[in-house]
């Protein structure tokens, strides 16, 4: 489930933007903010660990994604993800990009 929630505190607004994709409940008390490059091997390797945390604490954690396109092909991957978000298929496309 992808949700968007405007930031309420200054600390949160420094990390979470209104346009940031959020996986999990918007009102979850714990936010994991990941600066993600979808073309980065380290980001791909780290994603299963983040997913385990989200699965272990449903409703208590959310993943906020901030794009950091630094590698070749990253801009295209971010464009694909943003198009997927508009079509409400963000999570399956993200997982496909990170598992390939």
PDB file of N, CA and C in Angstrom:
ATOM      1  N   UNK A   1       0.847  -1.168   0.000  1.00  0.00           N
ATOM      2  CA  UNK A   1       0.000   0.000   0.000  1.00  0.00           C
ATOM      3  C   UNK A   1       0.893   1.232   0.000  1.00  0.00           C
ATOM      4  N   UNK A   2       0.633   2.133  -0.892  1.00  0.00           N
ATOM      5  CA  UNK A   2       1.390   3.374  -0.986  1.00  0.00           C
ATOM      6  C   UNK A   2       0.497   4.505  -0.507  1.00  0.00           C
ATOM      7  N   UNK A   3       1.021   5.299   0.405  1.00  0.00           N
ATOM      8  CA  UNK A   3       0.237   6.410   0.927  1.00  0.00           C
ATOM      9  C   UNK A   3       1.075   7.674   0.887  1.00  0.00           C
ATOM     10  N   UNK A   4       0.425   8.785   0.929  1.00  0.00           N
ATOM     11  CA  UNK A   4       1.117  10.064   1.052  1.00  0.00           C
ATOM     12  C   UNK A   4       0.487  10.823   2.205  1.00  0.00           C
ATOM     13  N   UNK A   5       1.322  11.456   3.006  1.00  0.00           N
ATOM     14  CA  UNK A   5       0.834  12.246   4.129  1.00  0.00           C
ATOM     15  C   UNK A   5       1.722  13.461   4.256  1.00  0.00           C
ATOM     16  N   UNK A   6       1.144  14.636   4.353  1.00  0.00           N
ATOM     17  CA  UNK A   6       1.985  15.813   4.551  1.00  0.00           C
ATOM     18  C   UNK A   6       2.734  15.737   5.885  1.00  0.00           C
ATOM     19  N   UNK A   7       3.936  16.255   5.898  1.00  0.00           N
ATOM     20  CA  UNK A   7       4.734  16.258   7.119  1.00  0.00           C
ATOM     21  C   UNK A   7       4.112  17.179   8.153  1.00  0.00           C
ATOM     22  N   UNK A   8       4.295  16.809   9.435  1.00  0.00           N
ATOM     23  CA  UNK A   8       3.721  17.611  10.503  1.00  0.00           C
ATOM     24  C   UNK A   8       4.779  18.285  11.357  1.00  0.00           C
ATOM     25  N   UNK A   9       5.923  17.662  11.549  1.00  0.00           N
ATOM     26  CA  UNK A   9       6.963  18.260  12.384  1.00  0.00           C
ATOM     27  C   UNK A   9       8.122  18.740  11.522  1.00  0.00           C
ATOM     28  N   UNK A  10       8.929  19.646  12.070  1.00  0.00           N
ATOM     29  CA  UNK A  10      10.074  20.160  11.325  1.00  0.00           C
ATOM     30  C   UNK A  10      11.067  19.047  11.045  1.00  0.00           C
ATOM     31  N   UNK A  11      11.327  18.198  12.036  1.00  0.00           N
ATOM     32  CA  UNK A  11      12.272  17.096  11.842  1.00  0.00           C
ATOM     33  C   UNK A  11      11.799  16.190  10.718  1.00  0.00           C
ATOM     34  N   UNK A  12      10.531  15.852  10.741  1.00  0.00           N
ATOM     35  CA  UNK A  12       9.990  14.982   9.712  1.00  0.00           C
ATOM     36  C   UNK A  12      10.036  15.662   8.351  1.00  0.00           C
ATOM     37  N   UNK A  13       9.730  16.942   8.282  1.00  0.00           N
ATOM     38  CA  UNK A  13       9.708  17.634   6.999  1.00  0.00           C
ATOM     39  C   UNK A  13      11.109  17.767   6.397  1.00  0.00           C
ATOM     40  N   UNK A  14      12.143  17.675   7.202  1.00  0.00           N
ATOM     41  CA  UNK A  14      13.499  17.702   6.675  1.00  0.00           C
ATOM     42  C   UNK A  14      13.812  16.439   5.880  1.00  0.00           C
ATOM     43  N   UNK A  15      13.166  15.352   6.205  1.00  0.00           N
ATOM     44  CA  UNK A  15      13.430  14.074   5.542  1.00  0.00           C
ATOM     45  C   UNK A  15      12.304  13.631   4.619  1.00  0.00           C
ATOM     46  N   UNK A  16      11.078  13.927   4.971  1.00  0.00           N
ATOM     47  CA  UNK A  16       9.923  13.427   4.232  1.00  0.00           C
ATOM     48  C   UNK A  16       9.275  14.576   3.488  1.00  0.00           C
ATOM     49  N   UNK A  17       9.155  14.425   2.197  1.00  0.00           N
ATOM     50  CA  UNK A  17       8.498  15.432   1.372  1.00  0.00           C
ATOM     51  C   UNK A  17       7.085  14.950   1.030  1.00  0.00           C
ATOM     52  N   UNK A  18       6.202  15.873   0.759  1.00  0.00           N
ATOM     53  CA  UNK A  18       4.816  15.521   0.423  1.00  0.00           C
ATOM     54  C   UNK A  18       4.757  14.639  -0.818  1.00  0.00           C
ATOM     55  N   UNK A  19       5.720  14.770  -1.711  1.00  0.00           N
ATOM     56  CA  UNK A  19       5.728  13.979  -2.945  1.00  0.00           C
ATOM     57  C   UNK A  19       6.484  12.649  -2.806  1.00  0.00           C
ATOM     58  N   UNK A  20       7.036  12.372  -1.637  1.00  0.00           N
ATOM     59  CA  UNK A  20       7.796  11.134  -1.446  1.00  0.00           C
ATOM     60  C   UNK A  20       6.873   9.925  -1.430  1.00  0.00           C
ATOM     61  N   UNK A  21       7.219   8.869  -2.190  1.00  0.00           N
ATOM     62  CA  UNK A  21       6.443   7.645  -2.084  1.00  0.00           C
ATOM     63  C   UNK A  21       6.575   7.062  -0.678  1.00  0.00           C
ATOM     64  N   UNK A  22       5.463   6.595  -0.134  1.00  0.00           N
ATOM     65  CA  UNK A  22       5.449   5.991   1.194  1.00  0.00           C
ATOM     66  C   UNK A  22       4.829   4.611   1.075  1.00  0.00           C
ATOM     67  N   UNK A  23       5.539   3.609   1.554  1.00  0.00           N
ATOM     68  CA  UNK A  23       5.032   2.242   1.575  1.00  0.00           C
ATOM     69  C   UNK A  23       4.679   1.933   3.018  1.00  0.00           C
ATOM     70  N   UNK A  24       3.435   1.570   3.239  1.00  0.00           N
ATOM     71  CA  UNK A  24       2.940   1.322   4.587  1.00  0.00           C
ATOM     72  C   UNK A  24       1.928   2.376   4.982  1.00  0.00           C
ATOM     73  N   UNK A  25       1.493   2.290   6.219  1.00  0.00           N
ATOM     74  CA  UNK A  25       0.486   3.232   6.712  1.00  0.00           C
ATOM     75  C   UNK A  25       1.090   4.610   6.916  1.00  0.00           C
ATOM     76  N   UNK A  26       0.395   5.613   6.442  1.00  0.00           N
ATOM     77  CA  UNK A  26       0.886   6.984   6.562  1.00  0.00           C
ATOM     78  C   UNK A  26       1.044   7.402   8.018  1.00  0.00           C
ATOM     79  N   UNK A  27       0.218   6.839   8.899  1.00  0.00           N
ATOM     80  CA  UNK A  27       0.272   7.228  10.308  1.00  0.00           C
ATOM     81  C   UNK A  27       1.145   6.299  11.152  1.00  0.00           C
ATOM     82  N   UNK A  28       1.949   5.456  10.504  1.00  0.00           N
ATOM     83  CA  UNK A  28       2.850   4.572  11.249  1.00  0.00           C
ATOM     84  C   UNK A  28       3.808   5.421  12.085  1.00  0.00           C
ATOM     85  N   UNK A  29       4.053   5.037  13.345  1.00  0.00           N
ATOM     86  CA  UNK A  29       4.897   5.860  14.211  1.00  0.00           C
ATOM     87  C   UNK A  29       6.383   5.830  13.865  1.00  0.00           C
ATOM     88  N   UNK A  30       6.832   4.815  13.120  1.00  0.00           N
ATOM     89  CA  UNK A  30       8.246   4.707  12.754  1.00  0.00           C
ATOM     90  C   UNK A  30       8.382   4.850  11.245  1.00  0.00           C
ATOM     91  N   UNK A  31       9.230   5.779  10.828  1.00  0.00           N
ATOM     92  CA  UNK A  31       9.484   6.002   9.407  1.00  0.00           C
ATOM     93  C   UNK A  31      10.925   5.632   9.089  1.00  0.00           C
ATOM     94  N   UNK A  32      11.087   4.784   8.096  1.00  0.00           N
ATOM     95  CA  UNK A  32      12.408   4.492   7.552  1.00  0.00           C
ATOM     96  C   UNK A  32      12.507   5.324   6.281  1.00  0.00           C
ATOM     97  N   UNK A  33      13.451   6.242   6.240  1.00  0.00           N
ATOM     98  CA  UNK A  33      13.636   7.080   5.065  1.00  0.00           C
ATOM     99  C   UNK A  33      14.848   6.535   4.315  1.00  0.00           C
ATOM    100  N   UNK A  34      14.606   6.086   3.091  1.00  0.00           N
ATOM    101  CA  UNK A  34      15.689   5.520   2.288  1.00  0.00           C
ATOM    102  C   UNK A  34      15.950   6.415   1.082  1.00  0.00           C
ATOM    103  N   UNK A  35      17.183   6.854   0.956  1.00  0.00           N
ATOM    104  CA  UNK A  35      17.609   7.593  -0.223  1.00  0.00           C
ATOM    105  C   UNK A  35      18.022   6.542  -1.238  1.00  0.00           C
ATOM    106  N   UNK A  36      17.144   6.307  -2.208  1.00  0.00           N
ATOM    107  CA  UNK A  36      17.217   5.145  -3.084  1.00  0.00           C
ATOM    108  C   UNK A  36      17.674   5.517  -4.486  1.00  0.00           C
ATOM    109  N   UNK A  37      18.626   4.756  -4.971  1.00  0.00           N
ATOM    110  CA  UNK A  37      19.009   4.789  -6.376  1.00  0.00           C
ATOM    111  C   UNK A  37      18.620   3.430  -6.934  1.00  0.00           C
ATOM    112  N   UNK A  38      17.574   3.357  -7.774  1.00  0.00           N
ATOM    113  CA  UNK A  38      17.111   2.066  -8.244  1.00  0.00           C
ATOM    114  C   UNK A  38      18.123   1.304  -9.090  1.00  0.00           C
ATOM    115  N   UNK A  39      19.194   1.952  -9.534  1.00  0.00           N
ATOM    116  CA  UNK A  39      20.231   1.280 -10.311  1.00  0.00           C
ATOM    117  C   UNK A  39      21.448   0.913  -9.471  1.00  0.00           C
ATOM    118  N   UNK A  40      21.357   1.087  -8.174  1.00  0.00           N
ATOM    119  CA  UNK A  40      22.484   0.843  -7.266  1.00  0.00           C
ATOM    120  C   UNK A  40      22.414  -0.577  -6.706  1.00  0.00           C
ATOM    121  N   UNK A  41      23.511  -1.303  -6.824  1.00  0.00           N
ATOM    122  CA  UNK A  41      23.556  -2.675  -6.307  1.00  0.00           C
ATOM    123  C   UNK A  41      23.427  -2.716  -4.783  1.00  0.00           C
ATOM    124  N   UNK A  42      23.997  -1.748  -4.092  1.00  0.00           N
ATOM    125  CA  UNK A  42      23.880  -1.720  -2.628  1.00  0.00           C
ATOM    126  C   UNK A  42      22.423  -1.485  -2.217  1.00  0.00           C
ATOM    127  N   UNK A  43      21.741  -0.596  -2.918  1.00  0.00           N
ATOM    128  CA  UNK A  43      20.317  -0.357  -2.624  1.00  0.00           C
ATOM    129  C   UNK A  43      19.505  -1.617  -2.866  1.00  0.00           C
ATOM    130  N   UNK A  44      19.810  -2.317  -3.947  1.00  0.00           N
ATOM    131  CA  UNK A  44      19.118  -3.582  -4.237  1.00  0.00           C
ATOM    132  C   UNK A  44      19.376  -4.607  -3.136  1.00  0.00           C
ATOM    133  N   UNK A  45      20.596  -4.678  -2.667  1.00  0.00           N
ATOM    134  CA  UNK A  45      20.938  -5.646  -1.623  1.00  0.00           C
ATOM    135  C   UNK A  45      20.280  -5.290  -0.299  1.00  0.00           C
ATOM    136  N   UNK A  46      20.091  -4.012  -0.034  1.00  0.00           N
ATOM    137  CA  UNK A  46      19.530  -3.543   1.232  1.00  0.00           C
ATOM    138  C   UNK A  46      18.011  -3.674   1.276  1.00  0.00           C
ATOM    139  N   UNK A  47      17.348  -3.622   0.128  1.00  0.00           N
ATOM    140  CA  UNK A  47      15.886  -3.612   0.091  1.00  0.00           C
ATOM    141  C   UNK A  47      15.245  -4.815   0.795  1.00  0.00           C
ATOM    142  N   UNK A  48      15.727  -6.048   0.624  1.00  0.00           N
ATOM    143  CA  UNK A  48      15.098  -7.172   1.337  1.00  0.00           C
ATOM    144  C   UNK A  48      15.126  -7.005   2.858  1.00  0.00           C
ATOM    145  N   UNK A  49      16.171  -6.387   3.391  1.00  0.00           N
ATOM    146  CA  UNK A  49      16.237  -6.147   4.834  1.00  0.00           C
ATOM    147  C   UNK A  49      15.170  -5.146   5.275  1.00  0.00           C
ATOM    148  N   UNK A  50      14.996  -4.100   4.491  1.00  0.00           N
ATOM    149  CA  UNK A  50      13.965  -3.102   4.799  1.00  0.00           C
ATOM    150  C   UNK A  50      12.586  -3.752   4.721  1.00  0.00           C
ATOM    151  N   UNK A  51      12.387  -4.572   3.709  1.00  0.00           N
ATOM    152  CA  UNK A  51      11.095  -5.259   3.556  1.00  0.00           C
ATOM    153  C   UNK A  51      10.823  -6.187   4.750  1.00  0.00           C
ATOM    154  N   UNK A  52      11.845  -6.850   5.245  1.00  0.00           N
ATOM    155  CA  UNK A  52      11.689  -7.705   6.431  1.00  0.00           C
ATOM    156  C   UNK A  52      11.232  -6.887   7.631  1.00  0.00           C
ATOM    157  N   UNK A  53      11.790  -5.718   7.809  1.00  0.00           N
ATOM    158  CA  UNK A  53      11.393  -4.848   8.923  1.00  0.00           C
ATOM    159  C   UNK A  53       9.933  -4.438   8.772  1.00  0.00           C
ATOM    160  N   UNK A  54       9.549  -4.030   7.556  1.00  0.00           N
ATOM    161  CA  UNK A  54       8.158  -3.636   7.317  1.00  0.00           C
ATOM    162  C   UNK A  54       7.203  -4.800   7.581  1.00  0.00           C
ATOM    163  N   UNK A  55       7.587  -5.998   7.150  1.00  0.00           N
ATOM    164  CA  UNK A  55       6.743  -7.182   7.359  1.00  0.00           C
ATOM    165  C   UNK A  55       6.678  -7.591   8.830  1.00  0.00           C
ATOM    166  N   UNK A  56       7.771  -7.395   9.557  1.00  0.00           N
ATOM    167  CA  UNK A  56       7.818  -7.774  10.968  1.00  0.00           C
ATOM    168  C   UNK A  56       7.011  -6.828  11.853  1.00  0.00           C
ATOM    169  N   UNK A  57       6.850  -5.595  11.419  1.00  0.00           N
ATOM    170  CA  UNK A  57       6.140  -4.592  12.214  1.00  0.00           C
ATOM    171  C   UNK A  57       5.061  -3.892  11.380  1.00  0.00           C
ATOM    172  N   UNK A  58       4.073  -4.656  10.910  1.00  0.00           N
ATOM    173  CA  UNK A  58       3.031  -4.050  10.067  1.00  0.00           C
ATOM    174  C   UNK A  58       2.229  -3.017  10.849  1.00  0.00           C
ATOM    175  N   UNK A  59       1.958  -1.915  10.179  1.00  0.00           N
ATOM    176  CA  UNK A  59       1.197  -0.848  10.820  1.00  0.00           C
ATOM    177  C   UNK A  59       2.022   0.031  11.733  1.00  0.00           C
ATOM    178  N   UNK A  60       3.209  -0.424  12.093  1.00  0.00           N
ATOM    179  CA  UNK A  60       4.073   0.346  12.990  1.00  0.00           C
ATOM    180  C   UNK A  60       5.213   1.032  12.252  1.00  0.00           C
ATOM    181  N   UNK A  61       5.489   0.561  11.035  1.00  0.00           N
ATOM    182  CA  UNK A  61       6.590   1.125  10.253  1.00  0.00           C
ATOM    183  C   UNK A  61       6.115   1.497   8.857  1.00  0.00           C
ATOM    184  N   UNK A  62       6.771   2.470   8.298  1.00  0.00           N
ATOM    185  CA  UNK A  62       6.534   2.856   6.914  1.00  0.00           C
ATOM    186  C   UNK A  62       7.884   3.131   6.272  1.00  0.00           C
ATOM    187  N   UNK A  63       7.947   2.945   4.975  1.00  0.00           N
ATOM    188  CA  UNK A  63       9.156   3.233   4.217  1.00  0.00           C
ATOM    189  C   UNK A  63       8.882   4.459   3.364  1.00  0.00           C
ATOM    190  N   UNK A  64       9.683   5.488   3.558  1.00  0.00           N
ATOM    191  CA  UNK A  64       9.591   6.704   2.759  1.00  0.00           C
ATOM    192  C   UNK A  64      10.783   6.694   1.810  1.00  0.00           C
ATOM    193  N   UNK A  65      10.495   6.803   0.529  1.00  0.00           N
ATOM    194  CA  UNK A  65      11.557   6.744  -0.474  1.00  0.00           C
ATOM    195  C   UNK A  65      11.867   8.137  -0.991  1.00  0.00           C
ATOM    196  N   UNK A  66      13.142   8.456  -0.929  1.00  0.00           N
ATOM    197  CA  UNK A  66      13.662   9.686  -1.537  1.00  0.00           C
ATOM    198  C   UNK A  66      14.636   9.233  -2.618  1.00  0.00           C
ATOM    199  N   UNK A  67      14.412   9.647  -3.833  1.00  0.00           N
ATOM    200  CA  UNK A  67      15.261   9.214  -4.932  1.00  0.00           C
ATOM    201  C   UNK A  67      16.591   9.949  -4.922  1.00  0.00           C
ATOM    202  N   UNK A  68      17.656   9.191  -5.152  1.00  0.00           N
ATOM    203  CA  UNK A  68      19.007   9.720  -5.282  1.00  0.00           C
ATOM    204  C   UNK A  68      19.631   9.067  -6.518  1.00  0.00           C
ATOM    205  N   UNK A  69      19.228   9.510  -7.714  1.00  0.00           N
ATOM    206  CA  UNK A  69      19.683   8.858  -8.952  1.00  0.00           C
ATOM    207  C   UNK A  69      21.125   9.232  -9.306  1.00  0.00           C
ATOM    208  N   UNK A  70      22.056   8.419  -8.870  1.00  0.00           N
ATOM    209  CA  UNK A  70      23.470   8.715  -9.070  1.00  0.00           C
ATOM    210  C   UNK A  70      24.152   7.815 -10.103  1.00  0.00           C
ATOM    211  N   UNK A  71      23.572   6.662 -10.401  1.00  0.00           N
ATOM    212  CA  UNK A  71      24.188   5.702 -11.319  1.00  0.00           C
ATOM    213  C   UNK A  71      23.618   5.847 -12.729  1.00  0.00           C
ATOM    214  N   UNK A  72      24.349   5.289 -13.699  1.00  0.00           N
ATOM    215  CA  UNK A  72      23.846   5.265 -15.077  1.00  0.00           C
ATOM    216  C   UNK A  72      22.515   4.520 -15.122  1.00  0.00           C
ATOM    217  N   UNK A  73      21.549   5.085 -15.825  1.00  0.00           N
ATOM    218  CA  UNK A  73      20.245   4.461 -15.956  1.00  0.00           C
ATOM    219  C   UNK A  73      19.277   4.792 -14.840  1.00  0.00           C
ATOM    220  N   UNK A  74      19.752   5.473 -13.822  1.00  0.00           N
ATOM    221  CA  UNK A  74      18.894   5.771 -12.673  1.00  0.00           C
ATOM    222  C   UNK A  74      17.751   6.721 -13.024  1.00  0.00           C
ATOM    223  N   UNK A  75      18.031   7.705 -13.845  1.00  0.00           N
ATOM    224  CA  UNK A  75      16.975   8.657 -14.212  1.00  0.00           C
ATOM    225  C   UNK A  75      15.827   7.946 -14.912  1.00  0.00           C
ATOM    226  N   UNK A  76      16.149   7.006 -15.784  1.00  0.00           N
ATOM    227  CA  UNK A  76      15.112   6.250 -16.475  1.00  0.00           C
ATOM    228  C   UNK A  76      14.324   5.385 -15.489  1.00  0.00           C
ATOM    229  N   UNK A  77      15.033   4.765 -14.555  1.00  0.00           N
ATOM    230  CA  UNK A  77      14.372   3.919 -13.562  1.00  0.00           C
ATOM    231  C   UNK A  77      13.437   4.736 -12.675  1.00  0.00           C
ATOM    232  N   UNK A  78      13.868   5.930 -12.288  1.00  0.00           N
ATOM    233  CA  UNK A  78      13.012   6.811 -11.483  1.00  0.00           C
ATOM    234  C   UNK A  78      11.781   7.211 -12.293  1.00  0.00           C
ATOM    235  N   UNK A  79      11.973   7.497 -13.568  1.00  0.00           N
ATOM    236  CA  UNK A  79      10.835   7.829 -14.429  1.00  0.00           C
ATOM    237  C   UNK A  79       9.841   6.688 -14.518  1.00  0.00           C
ATOM    238  N   UNK A  80      10.341   5.471 -14.620  1.00  0.00           N
ATOM    239  CA  UNK A  80       9.476   4.291 -14.650  1.00  0.00           C
ATOM    240  C   UNK A  80       8.705   4.179 -13.338  1.00  0.00           C
ATOM    241  N   UNK A  81       9.386   4.383 -12.224  1.00  0.00           N
ATOM    242  CA  UNK A  81       8.725   4.289 -10.920  1.00  0.00           C
ATOM    243  C   UNK A  81       7.667   5.374 -10.742  1.00  0.00           C
ATOM    244  N   UNK A  82       7.960   6.574 -11.185  1.00  0.00           N
ATOM    245  CA  UNK A  82       6.975   7.648 -11.055  1.00  0.00           C
ATOM    246  C   UNK A  82       5.756   7.382 -11.936  1.00  0.00           C
ATOM    247  N   UNK A  83       5.979   6.838 -13.139  1.00  0.00           N
ATOM    248  CA  UNK A  83       4.852   6.470 -14.003  1.00  0.00           C
ATOM    249  C   UNK A  83       4.039   5.357 -13.350  1.00  0.00           C
ATOM    250  N   UNK A  84       4.720   4.417 -12.715  1.00  0.00           N
ATOM    251  CA  UNK A  84       4.022   3.326 -12.021  1.00  0.00           C
ATOM    252  C   UNK A  84       3.209   3.856 -10.853  1.00  0.00           C
ATOM    253  N   UNK A  85       3.726   4.862 -10.172  1.00  0.00           N
ATOM    254  CA  UNK A  85       2.992   5.435  -9.034  1.00  0.00           C
ATOM    255  C   UNK A  85       1.691   6.077  -9.508  1.00  0.00           C
ATOM    256  N   UNK A  86       1.734   6.768 -10.625  1.00  0.00           N
ATOM    257  CA  UNK A  86       0.531   7.387 -11.184  1.00  0.00           C
ATOM    258  C   UNK A  86      -0.519   6.322 -11.513  1.00  0.00           C
ATOM    259  N   UNK A  87      -0.046   5.143 -11.904  1.00  0.00           N
ATOM    260  CA  UNK A  87      -0.942   4.048 -12.287  1.00  0.00           C
ATOM    261  C   UNK A  87      -1.298   3.131 -11.113  1.00  0.00           C
ATOM    262  N   UNK A  88      -0.880   3.498  -9.900  1.00  0.00           N
ATOM    263  CA  UNK A  88      -1.128   2.706  -8.691  1.00  0.00           C
ATOM    264  C   UNK A  88      -0.520   1.308  -8.755  1.00  0.00           C
ATOM    265  N   UNK A  89       0.634   1.185  -9.386  1.00  0.00           N
ATOM    266  CA  UNK A  89       1.351  -0.098  -9.426  1.00  0.00           C
ATOM    267  C   UNK A  89       2.814   0.099  -8.987  1.00  0.00           C
ATOM    268  N   UNK A  90       3.029   1.074  -8.125  1.00  0.00           N
ATOM    269  CA  UNK A  90       4.381   1.444  -7.707  1.00  0.00           C
ATOM    270  C   UNK A  90       5.126   0.281  -7.044  1.00  0.00           C
ATOM    271  N   UNK A  91       4.514  -0.330  -6.048  1.00  0.00           N
ATOM    272  CA  UNK A  91       5.217  -1.372  -5.287  1.00  0.00           C
ATOM    273  C   UNK A  91       5.621  -2.568  -6.154  1.00  0.00           C
ATOM    274  N   UNK A  92       4.730  -3.128  -6.981  1.00  0.00           N
ATOM    275  CA  UNK A  92       5.179  -4.250  -7.815  1.00  0.00           C
ATOM    276  C   UNK A  92       6.294  -3.862  -8.785  1.00  0.00           C
ATOM    277  N   UNK A  93       6.239  -2.644  -9.318  1.00  0.00           N
ATOM    278  CA  UNK A  93       7.300  -2.207 -10.244  1.00  0.00           C
ATOM    279  C   UNK A  93       8.598  -1.984  -9.483  1.00  0.00           C
ATOM    280  N   UNK A  94       8.538  -1.379  -8.307  1.00  0.00           N
ATOM    281  CA  UNK A  94       9.735  -1.198  -7.485  1.00  0.00           C
ATOM    282  C   UNK A  94      10.388  -2.550  -7.194  1.00  0.00           C
ATOM    283  N   UNK A  95       9.581  -3.499  -6.772  1.00  0.00           N
ATOM    284  CA  UNK A  95      10.141  -4.812  -6.438  1.00  0.00           C
ATOM    285  C   UNK A  95      10.721  -5.504  -7.657  1.00  0.00           C
ATOM    286  N   UNK A  96      10.111  -5.331  -8.807  1.00  0.00           N
ATOM    287  CA  UNK A  96      10.647  -5.917 -10.035  1.00  0.00           C
ATOM    288  C   UNK A  96      11.991  -5.274 -10.381  1.00  0.00           C
ATOM    289  N   UNK A  97      12.066  -3.942 -10.264  1.00  0.00           N
ATOM    290  CA  UNK A  97      13.328  -3.256 -10.554  1.00  0.00           C
ATOM    291  C   UNK A  97      14.442  -3.668  -9.601  1.00  0.00           C
ATOM    292  N   UNK A  98      14.094  -3.870  -8.343  1.00  0.00           N
ATOM    293  CA  UNK A  98      15.121  -4.176  -7.344  1.00  0.00           C
ATOM    294  C   UNK A  98      15.491  -5.658  -7.293  1.00  0.00           C
ATOM    295  N   UNK A  99      14.674  -6.514  -7.880  1.00  0.00           N
ATOM    296  CA  UNK A  99      14.975  -7.951  -7.855  1.00  0.00           C
ATOM    297  C   UNK A  99      15.588  -8.452  -9.148  1.00  0.00           C
ATOM    298  N   UNK A 100      15.658  -7.631 -10.146  1.00  0.00           N
ATOM    299  CA  UNK A 100      16.220  -8.075 -11.441  1.00  0.00           C
ATOM    300  C   UNK A 100      17.696  -7.853 -11.473  1.00  0.00           C
TER     301      UNK A 100
END
